[in-house]
Coordinates of C-alpha atoms and ligand atoms in Angstrom, one line a residue:
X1 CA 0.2 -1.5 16.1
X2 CA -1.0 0.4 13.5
X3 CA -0.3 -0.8 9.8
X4 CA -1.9 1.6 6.7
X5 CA -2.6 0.3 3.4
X6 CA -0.1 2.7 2.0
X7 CA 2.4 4.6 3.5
X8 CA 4.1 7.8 1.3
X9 CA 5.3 9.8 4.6
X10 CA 7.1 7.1 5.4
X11 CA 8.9 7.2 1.5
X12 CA 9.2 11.0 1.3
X13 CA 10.9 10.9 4.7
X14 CA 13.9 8.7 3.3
X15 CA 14.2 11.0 0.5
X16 CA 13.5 14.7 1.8
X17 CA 16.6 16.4 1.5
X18 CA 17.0 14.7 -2.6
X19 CA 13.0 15.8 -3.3
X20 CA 13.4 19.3 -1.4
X21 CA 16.7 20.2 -3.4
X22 CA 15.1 18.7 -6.9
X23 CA 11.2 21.3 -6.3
X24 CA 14.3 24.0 -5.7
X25 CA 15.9 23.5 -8.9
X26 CA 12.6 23.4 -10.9
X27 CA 11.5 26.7 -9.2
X28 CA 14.7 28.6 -9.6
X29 CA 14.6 27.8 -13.1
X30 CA 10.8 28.4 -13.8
X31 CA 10.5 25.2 -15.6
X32 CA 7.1 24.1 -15.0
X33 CA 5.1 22.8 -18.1
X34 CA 7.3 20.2 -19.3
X35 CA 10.8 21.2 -20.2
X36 CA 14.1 20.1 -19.1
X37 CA 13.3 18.7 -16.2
X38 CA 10.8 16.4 -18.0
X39 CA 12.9 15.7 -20.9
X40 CA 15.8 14.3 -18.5
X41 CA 13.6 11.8 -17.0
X42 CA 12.1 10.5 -20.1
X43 CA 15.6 9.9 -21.2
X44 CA 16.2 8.1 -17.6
X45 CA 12.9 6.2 -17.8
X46 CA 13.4 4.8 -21.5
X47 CA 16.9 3.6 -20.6
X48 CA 15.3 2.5 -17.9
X49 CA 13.0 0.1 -19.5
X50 CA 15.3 -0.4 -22.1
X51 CA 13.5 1.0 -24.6
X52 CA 14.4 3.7 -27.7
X53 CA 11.7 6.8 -26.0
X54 CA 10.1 7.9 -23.2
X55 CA 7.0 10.3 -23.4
X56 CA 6.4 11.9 -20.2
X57 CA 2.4 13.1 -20.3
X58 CA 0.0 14.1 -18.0
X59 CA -1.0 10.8 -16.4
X60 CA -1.3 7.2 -16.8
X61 CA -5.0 7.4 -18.6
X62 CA -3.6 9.9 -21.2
X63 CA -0.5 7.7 -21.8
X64 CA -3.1 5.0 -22.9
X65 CA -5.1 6.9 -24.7
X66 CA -2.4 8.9 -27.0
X67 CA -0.7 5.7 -27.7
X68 CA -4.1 4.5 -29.4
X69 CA -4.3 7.2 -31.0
X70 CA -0.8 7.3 -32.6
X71 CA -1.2 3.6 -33.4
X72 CA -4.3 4.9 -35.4
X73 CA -6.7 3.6 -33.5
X74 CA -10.6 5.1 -33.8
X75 CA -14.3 4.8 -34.5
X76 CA -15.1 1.1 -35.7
X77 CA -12.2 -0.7 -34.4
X78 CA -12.5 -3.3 -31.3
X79 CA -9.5 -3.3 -28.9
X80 CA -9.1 -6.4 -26.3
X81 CA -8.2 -6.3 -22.6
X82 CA -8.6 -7.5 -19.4
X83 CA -11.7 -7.8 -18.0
X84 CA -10.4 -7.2 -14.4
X85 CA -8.6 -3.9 -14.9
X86 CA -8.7 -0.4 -13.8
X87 CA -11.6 1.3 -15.6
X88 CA -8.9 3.8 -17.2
X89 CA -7.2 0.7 -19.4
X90 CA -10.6 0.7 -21.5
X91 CA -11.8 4.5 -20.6
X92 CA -9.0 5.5 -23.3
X93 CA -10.1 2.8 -25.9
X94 CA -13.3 4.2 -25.4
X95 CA -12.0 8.2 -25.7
X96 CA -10.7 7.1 -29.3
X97 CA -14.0 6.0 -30.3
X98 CA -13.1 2.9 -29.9
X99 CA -15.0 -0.3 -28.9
X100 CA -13.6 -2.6 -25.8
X101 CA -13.6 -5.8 -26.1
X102 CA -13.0 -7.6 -22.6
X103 CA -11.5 -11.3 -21.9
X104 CA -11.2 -13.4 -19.2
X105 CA -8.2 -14.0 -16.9
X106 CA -5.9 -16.8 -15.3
X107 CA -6.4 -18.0 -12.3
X108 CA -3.1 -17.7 -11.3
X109 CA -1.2 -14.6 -11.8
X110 CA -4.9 -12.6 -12.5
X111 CA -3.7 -11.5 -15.8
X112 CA -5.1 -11.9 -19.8
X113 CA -5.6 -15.9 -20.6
X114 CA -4.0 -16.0 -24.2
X115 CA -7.0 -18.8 -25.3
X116 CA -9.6 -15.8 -24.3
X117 CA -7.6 -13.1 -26.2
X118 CA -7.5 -15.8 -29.3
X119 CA -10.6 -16.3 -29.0
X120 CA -12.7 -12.2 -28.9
X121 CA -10.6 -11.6 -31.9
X122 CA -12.8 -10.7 -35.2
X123 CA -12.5 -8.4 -38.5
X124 CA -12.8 -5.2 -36.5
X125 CA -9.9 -5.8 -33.6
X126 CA -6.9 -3.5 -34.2
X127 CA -5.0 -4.0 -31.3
X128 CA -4.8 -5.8 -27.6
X129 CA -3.8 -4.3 -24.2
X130 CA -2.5 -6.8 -21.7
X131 CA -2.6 -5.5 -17.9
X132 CA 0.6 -6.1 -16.4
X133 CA -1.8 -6.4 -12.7
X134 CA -0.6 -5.9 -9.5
X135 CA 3.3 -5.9 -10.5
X136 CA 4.1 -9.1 -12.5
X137 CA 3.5 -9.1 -16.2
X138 CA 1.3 -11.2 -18.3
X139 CA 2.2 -14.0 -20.1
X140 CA 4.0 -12.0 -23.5
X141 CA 5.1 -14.7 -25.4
X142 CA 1.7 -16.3 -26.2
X143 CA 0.2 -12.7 -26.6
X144 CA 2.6 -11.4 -28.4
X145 CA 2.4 -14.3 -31.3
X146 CA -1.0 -14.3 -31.3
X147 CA -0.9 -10.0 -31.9
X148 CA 1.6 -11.2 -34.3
X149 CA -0.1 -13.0 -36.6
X150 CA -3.8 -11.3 -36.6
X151 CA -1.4 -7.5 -37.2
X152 CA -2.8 -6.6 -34.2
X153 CA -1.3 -3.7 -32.3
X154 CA 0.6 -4.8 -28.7
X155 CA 0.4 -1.5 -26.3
X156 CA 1.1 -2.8 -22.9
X157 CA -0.9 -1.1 -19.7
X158 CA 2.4 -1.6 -17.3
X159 CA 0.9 1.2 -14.7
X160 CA 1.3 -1.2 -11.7
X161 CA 4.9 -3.0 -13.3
X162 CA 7.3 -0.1 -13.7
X163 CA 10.5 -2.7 -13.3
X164 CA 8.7 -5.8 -13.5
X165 CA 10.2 -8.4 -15.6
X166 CA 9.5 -11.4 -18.4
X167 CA 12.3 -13.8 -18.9
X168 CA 14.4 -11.5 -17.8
X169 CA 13.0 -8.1 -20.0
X170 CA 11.5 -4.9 -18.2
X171 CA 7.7 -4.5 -18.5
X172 CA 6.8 -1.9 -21.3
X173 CA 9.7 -3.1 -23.8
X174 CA 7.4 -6.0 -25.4
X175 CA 4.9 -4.2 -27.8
X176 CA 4.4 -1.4 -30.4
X177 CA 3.9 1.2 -26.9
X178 CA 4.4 0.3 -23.3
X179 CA 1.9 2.9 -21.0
X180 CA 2.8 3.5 -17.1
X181 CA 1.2 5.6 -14.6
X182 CA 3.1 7.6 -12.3
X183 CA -0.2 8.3 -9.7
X184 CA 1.4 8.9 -5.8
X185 CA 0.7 5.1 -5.2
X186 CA 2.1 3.1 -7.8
X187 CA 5.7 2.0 -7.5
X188 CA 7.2 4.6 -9.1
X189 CA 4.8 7.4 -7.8
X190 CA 4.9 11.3 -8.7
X191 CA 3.8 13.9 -6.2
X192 CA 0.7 14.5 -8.0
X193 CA -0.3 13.4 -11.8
X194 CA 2.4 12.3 -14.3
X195 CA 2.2 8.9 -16.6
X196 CA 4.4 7.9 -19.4
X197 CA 4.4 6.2 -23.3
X198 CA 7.7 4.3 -24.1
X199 CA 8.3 2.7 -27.1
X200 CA 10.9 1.8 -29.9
X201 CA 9.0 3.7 -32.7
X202 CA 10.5 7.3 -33.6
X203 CA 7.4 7.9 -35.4
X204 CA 5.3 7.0 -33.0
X205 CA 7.3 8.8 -30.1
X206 CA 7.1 11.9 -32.5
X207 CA 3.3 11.4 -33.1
X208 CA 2.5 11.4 -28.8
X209 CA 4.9 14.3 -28.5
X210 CA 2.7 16.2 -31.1
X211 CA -0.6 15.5 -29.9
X212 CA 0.1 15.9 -25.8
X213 CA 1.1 19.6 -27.0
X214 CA -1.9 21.1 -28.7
X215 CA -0.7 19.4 -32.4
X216 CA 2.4 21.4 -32.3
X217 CA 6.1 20.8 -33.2
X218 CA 6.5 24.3 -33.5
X219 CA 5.1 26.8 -31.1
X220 CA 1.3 28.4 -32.7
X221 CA 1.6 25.8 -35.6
X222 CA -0.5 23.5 -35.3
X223 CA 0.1 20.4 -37.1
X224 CA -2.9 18.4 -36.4
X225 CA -5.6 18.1 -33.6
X226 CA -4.0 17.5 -30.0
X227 CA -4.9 18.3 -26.4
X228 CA -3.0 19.3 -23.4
X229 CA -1.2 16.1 -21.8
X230 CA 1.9 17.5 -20.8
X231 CA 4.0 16.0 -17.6
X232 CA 4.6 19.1 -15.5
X233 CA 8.1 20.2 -14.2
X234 CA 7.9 19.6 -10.7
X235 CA 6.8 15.9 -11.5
X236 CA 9.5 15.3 -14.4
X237 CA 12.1 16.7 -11.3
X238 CA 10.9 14.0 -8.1
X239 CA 10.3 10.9 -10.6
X240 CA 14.2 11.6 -11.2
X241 CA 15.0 11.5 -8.0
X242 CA 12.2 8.5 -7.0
X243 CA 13.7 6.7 -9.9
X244 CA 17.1 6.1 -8.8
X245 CA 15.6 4.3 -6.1
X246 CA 12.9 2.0 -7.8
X247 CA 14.6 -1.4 -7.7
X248 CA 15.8 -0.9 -4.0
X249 CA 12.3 -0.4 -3.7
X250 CA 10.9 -3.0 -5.5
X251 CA 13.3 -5.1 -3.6
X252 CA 11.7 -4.5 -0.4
X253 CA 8.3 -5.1 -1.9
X254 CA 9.8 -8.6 -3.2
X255 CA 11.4 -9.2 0.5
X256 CA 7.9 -8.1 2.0
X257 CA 6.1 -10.5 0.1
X258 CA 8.0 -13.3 0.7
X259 CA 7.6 -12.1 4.8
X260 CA 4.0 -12.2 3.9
X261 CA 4.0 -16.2 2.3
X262 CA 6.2 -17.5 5.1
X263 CA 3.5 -16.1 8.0
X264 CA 0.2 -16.2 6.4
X265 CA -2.2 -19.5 5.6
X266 CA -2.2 -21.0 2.5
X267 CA -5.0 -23.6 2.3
X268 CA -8.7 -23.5 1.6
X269 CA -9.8 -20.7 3.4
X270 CA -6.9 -18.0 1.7
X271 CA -5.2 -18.1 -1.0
X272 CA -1.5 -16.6 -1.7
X273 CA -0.3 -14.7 -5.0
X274 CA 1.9 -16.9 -7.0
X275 CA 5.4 -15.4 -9.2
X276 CA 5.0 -17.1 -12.3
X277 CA 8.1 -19.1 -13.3
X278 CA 8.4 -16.5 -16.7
X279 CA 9.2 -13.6 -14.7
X280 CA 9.7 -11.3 -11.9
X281 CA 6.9 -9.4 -10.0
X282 CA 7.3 -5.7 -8.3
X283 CA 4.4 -6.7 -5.9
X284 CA 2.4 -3.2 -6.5
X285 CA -0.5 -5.1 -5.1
X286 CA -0.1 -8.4 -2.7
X287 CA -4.0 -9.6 -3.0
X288 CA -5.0 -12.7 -1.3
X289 CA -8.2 -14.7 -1.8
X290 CA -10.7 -15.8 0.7
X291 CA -14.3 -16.9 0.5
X292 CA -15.6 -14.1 3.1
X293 CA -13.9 -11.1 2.0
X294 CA -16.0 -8.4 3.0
X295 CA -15.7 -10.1 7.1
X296 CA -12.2 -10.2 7.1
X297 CA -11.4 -7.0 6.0
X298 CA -14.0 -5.7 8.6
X299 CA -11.7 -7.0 11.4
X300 CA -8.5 -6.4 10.2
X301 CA -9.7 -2.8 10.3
X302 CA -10.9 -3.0 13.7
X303 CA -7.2 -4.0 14.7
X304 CA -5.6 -1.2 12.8
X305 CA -4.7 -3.4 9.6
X306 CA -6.2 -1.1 6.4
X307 CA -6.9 -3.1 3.5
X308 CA -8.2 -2.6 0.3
X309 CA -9.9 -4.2 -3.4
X310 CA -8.6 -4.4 -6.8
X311 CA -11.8 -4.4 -8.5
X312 CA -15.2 -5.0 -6.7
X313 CA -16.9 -5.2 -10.3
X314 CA -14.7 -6.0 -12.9
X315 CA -15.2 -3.6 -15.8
X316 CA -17.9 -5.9 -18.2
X317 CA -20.2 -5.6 -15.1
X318 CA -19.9 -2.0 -14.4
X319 CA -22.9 0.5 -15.1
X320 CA -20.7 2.8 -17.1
X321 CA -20.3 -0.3 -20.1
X322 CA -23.9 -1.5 -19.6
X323 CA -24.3 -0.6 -23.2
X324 CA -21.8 -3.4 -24.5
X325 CA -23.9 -5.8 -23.0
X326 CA -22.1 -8.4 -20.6
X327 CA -23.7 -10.0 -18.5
X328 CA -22.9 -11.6 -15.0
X329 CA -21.4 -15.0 -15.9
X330 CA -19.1 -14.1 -19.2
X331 CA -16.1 -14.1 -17.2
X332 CA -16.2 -16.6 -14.6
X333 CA -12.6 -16.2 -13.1
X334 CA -12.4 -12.2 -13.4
X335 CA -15.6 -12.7 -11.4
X336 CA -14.8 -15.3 -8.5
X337 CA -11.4 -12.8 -8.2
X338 CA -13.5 -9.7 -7.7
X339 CA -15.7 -11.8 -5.0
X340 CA -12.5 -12.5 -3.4
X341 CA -9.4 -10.8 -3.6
X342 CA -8.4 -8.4 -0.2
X343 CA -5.3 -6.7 -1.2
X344 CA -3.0 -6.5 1.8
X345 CA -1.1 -3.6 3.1
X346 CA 2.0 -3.1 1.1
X347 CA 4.9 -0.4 0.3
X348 CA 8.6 -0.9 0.6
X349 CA 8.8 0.6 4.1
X350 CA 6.6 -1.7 5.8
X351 CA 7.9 -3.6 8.7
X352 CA 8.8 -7.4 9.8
X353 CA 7.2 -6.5 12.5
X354 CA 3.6 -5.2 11.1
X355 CA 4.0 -8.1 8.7
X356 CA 4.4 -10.5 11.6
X357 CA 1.4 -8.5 13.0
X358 CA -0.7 -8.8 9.8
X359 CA -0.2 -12.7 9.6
X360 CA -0.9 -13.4 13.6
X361 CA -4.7 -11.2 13.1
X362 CA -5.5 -13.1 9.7
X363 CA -5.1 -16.1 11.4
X364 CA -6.9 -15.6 14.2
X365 CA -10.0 -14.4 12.0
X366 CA -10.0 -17.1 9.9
X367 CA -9.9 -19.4 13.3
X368 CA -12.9 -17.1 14.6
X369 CA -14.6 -17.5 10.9
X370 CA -14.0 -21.8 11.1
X371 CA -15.7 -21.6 14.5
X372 CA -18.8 -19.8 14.0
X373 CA -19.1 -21.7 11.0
X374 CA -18.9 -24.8 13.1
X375 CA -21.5 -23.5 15.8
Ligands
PLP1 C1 -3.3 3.6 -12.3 C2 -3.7 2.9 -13.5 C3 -4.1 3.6 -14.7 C4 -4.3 5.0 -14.7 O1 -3.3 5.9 -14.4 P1 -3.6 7.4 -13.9 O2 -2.3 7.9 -13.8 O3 -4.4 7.4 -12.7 O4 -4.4 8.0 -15.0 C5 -4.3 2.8 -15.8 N1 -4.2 1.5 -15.8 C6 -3.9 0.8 -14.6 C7 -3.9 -0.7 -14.7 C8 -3.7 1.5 -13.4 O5 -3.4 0.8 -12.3

């Protein structure tokens, strides 16, 4: 049995006929750099998230980055996040001129510890980005009262939570600009580059439409300084389709990871993902921990079972932020997570059967890791 880490045949196969007819419609109306094919989704994907606008834009990186910089975020300010993210969370805090300022996480659920974000706060922080990791949200309420009362500016990085929920609220709905990634593999995947801003702010909807379009409300006049980080036609047309879909697939994700609790250990030697009790997770990512990562992902491979890492070097530790001067130690559970997590294969069409298949090898490696340890 083979099992991938990731399986998008297998999605576009259940779809064809939907995607095929949607590319048809974009190219029989030449409607390729944005347009009206982009402007239905948006108005799909803000009532999805139940929020007031939807900004489609070029990817997930430039969703983060334009919300900063509609915030008014630049030179001299510090923003906090995650220490354990994807480099592109800070990469746009950064590409404002902008200073990242990382915390640790919790144990638990991998996400922002409230105390930490309480804590890096000082004169210069304008605003905080939770991570919303691996499909369940972090913990709002706490991080939304502290944002609260230092005026901080809440933009939430939901790029691996599109559906996810907090006490019963979608992911992306709880700050001042909720940012989503719509890269192949993430839940709600285009077929190429496409991400998304949401938010309740008209002016700050207005302000992203403006800049992703050269600065201009009006074509050739150019209201201020943009860029080109428009969604493009063909993308705005599938997520339409893939969108109609998203909670049957997030469904399956849910029923796959509970597959994946009742047949795999849960002891010392490898540790499950826990739902927090506030909310609902979209499992983008079902990452286990064990103390010898690097051997059990070897032999998992060697049976067919592809696995994968969400971080190796969480982003204080990385070469490209050297200059902010981290060292190894400053975030102790960010750290023991990179040393340990193995994300498992997952995607909505995986199989009782490959999951069964999954559980049955990782046991027998951790037996075959016990014993050699023992001789
Ligand atoms: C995927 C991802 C991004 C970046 O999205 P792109 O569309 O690849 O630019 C940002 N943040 C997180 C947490 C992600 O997982």
């Amino acid at each position: 049995m083979k099992v991938p880490f990731l399986d998008l045949k297998a999605q576009y196969e259940s779809i064809r006929p939907e995607v095929n007819q949607a590319l048809q419609q974009v190219l029989d109306k030449t409607a390729f750099a944005g347009g009206p094919f982009v402007s239905r989704f948006e108005e799909e994907f803000a009532a999805y998230c139940g929020c007031a606008h939807a900004v489609g834009v070029s990817s997930g990186t430039s969703a983060l980055w334009l919300a900063l910089l509609a915030l008014g975020i630049g030179p001299g300010d510090e923003v906090i996040t995650a220490a354990n993210t994807f480099i592109a969370t800070a990469e746009a805090i950064s590409f404002c001129g902008a200073k990242p300022v990382f915390v640790d996480v919790v144990e638990e659920t991998f996400n922002m510890d409230p105390a930490g974000l309480q804590e890096a706060i000082t004169e210069k922080t304008k605003a905080v980005i939770p991570v919303h990791l691996y499909g369940q949200m972090a913990d709002m309420d706490p991080i939304r009262r502290i944002a609260r009362k230092h005026h901080l500016r809440l933009i939430e990085d939901a790029s691996q939570s599109h559906g996810a929920e907090y006490q019963g609220r979608r992911a992306g709905s709880f700050g001042d600009a909720g940012c989503f990634s719509f890269y192949p593999g993430k839940n709600l995947g285009a077929y190429g580059e496409a991400g998304a801003v949401v938010t309740d702010h008209a002016e700050v909807a207005d302000v992203i439409r403006c800049l992703r379009d050269h600065g201009q409300r009006q074509k050739y006049y150019h209201a201020c300084v943009g860029w080109n980080a428009r969604m493009d036609g063909f993308q705005g047309a599938i997520l339409s389709v893939k969108l109609k879909h998203l909670d049957d697939w997030n469904q399956a994700r849910r029923r796959n990871a509970h597959r994946y609790h009742a047949v795999l250990p849960d002891h010392d030697q490898m540790h499950l993902p826990r739902e927090a009790a506030y909310g609902k997770s979209v499992f983008h990512i079902y990452a286990v921990r064990v103390p010898d990562r690097d051997r059990l992902i070897q032999e998992l491979a060697e049976r067919d079972i592809h696995c994968a890492i969400h971080y190796p070097v969480p982003l204080h530790l990385q070469d490209a932020y050297e200059s902010l001067g981290y060292e190894k130690g400053s975030f102790p559970v960010a750290e023991r997570c990179a040393d340990q997590i193995v994300s498992l294969p997952m995607y909505p069409e995986l199989s009782a059967e490959q999951i069964e298949y999954v559980g049955r090898e990782i046991h027998a490696a951790l037996e075959r890791q016990t014993e050699s340890q023992q001789t």
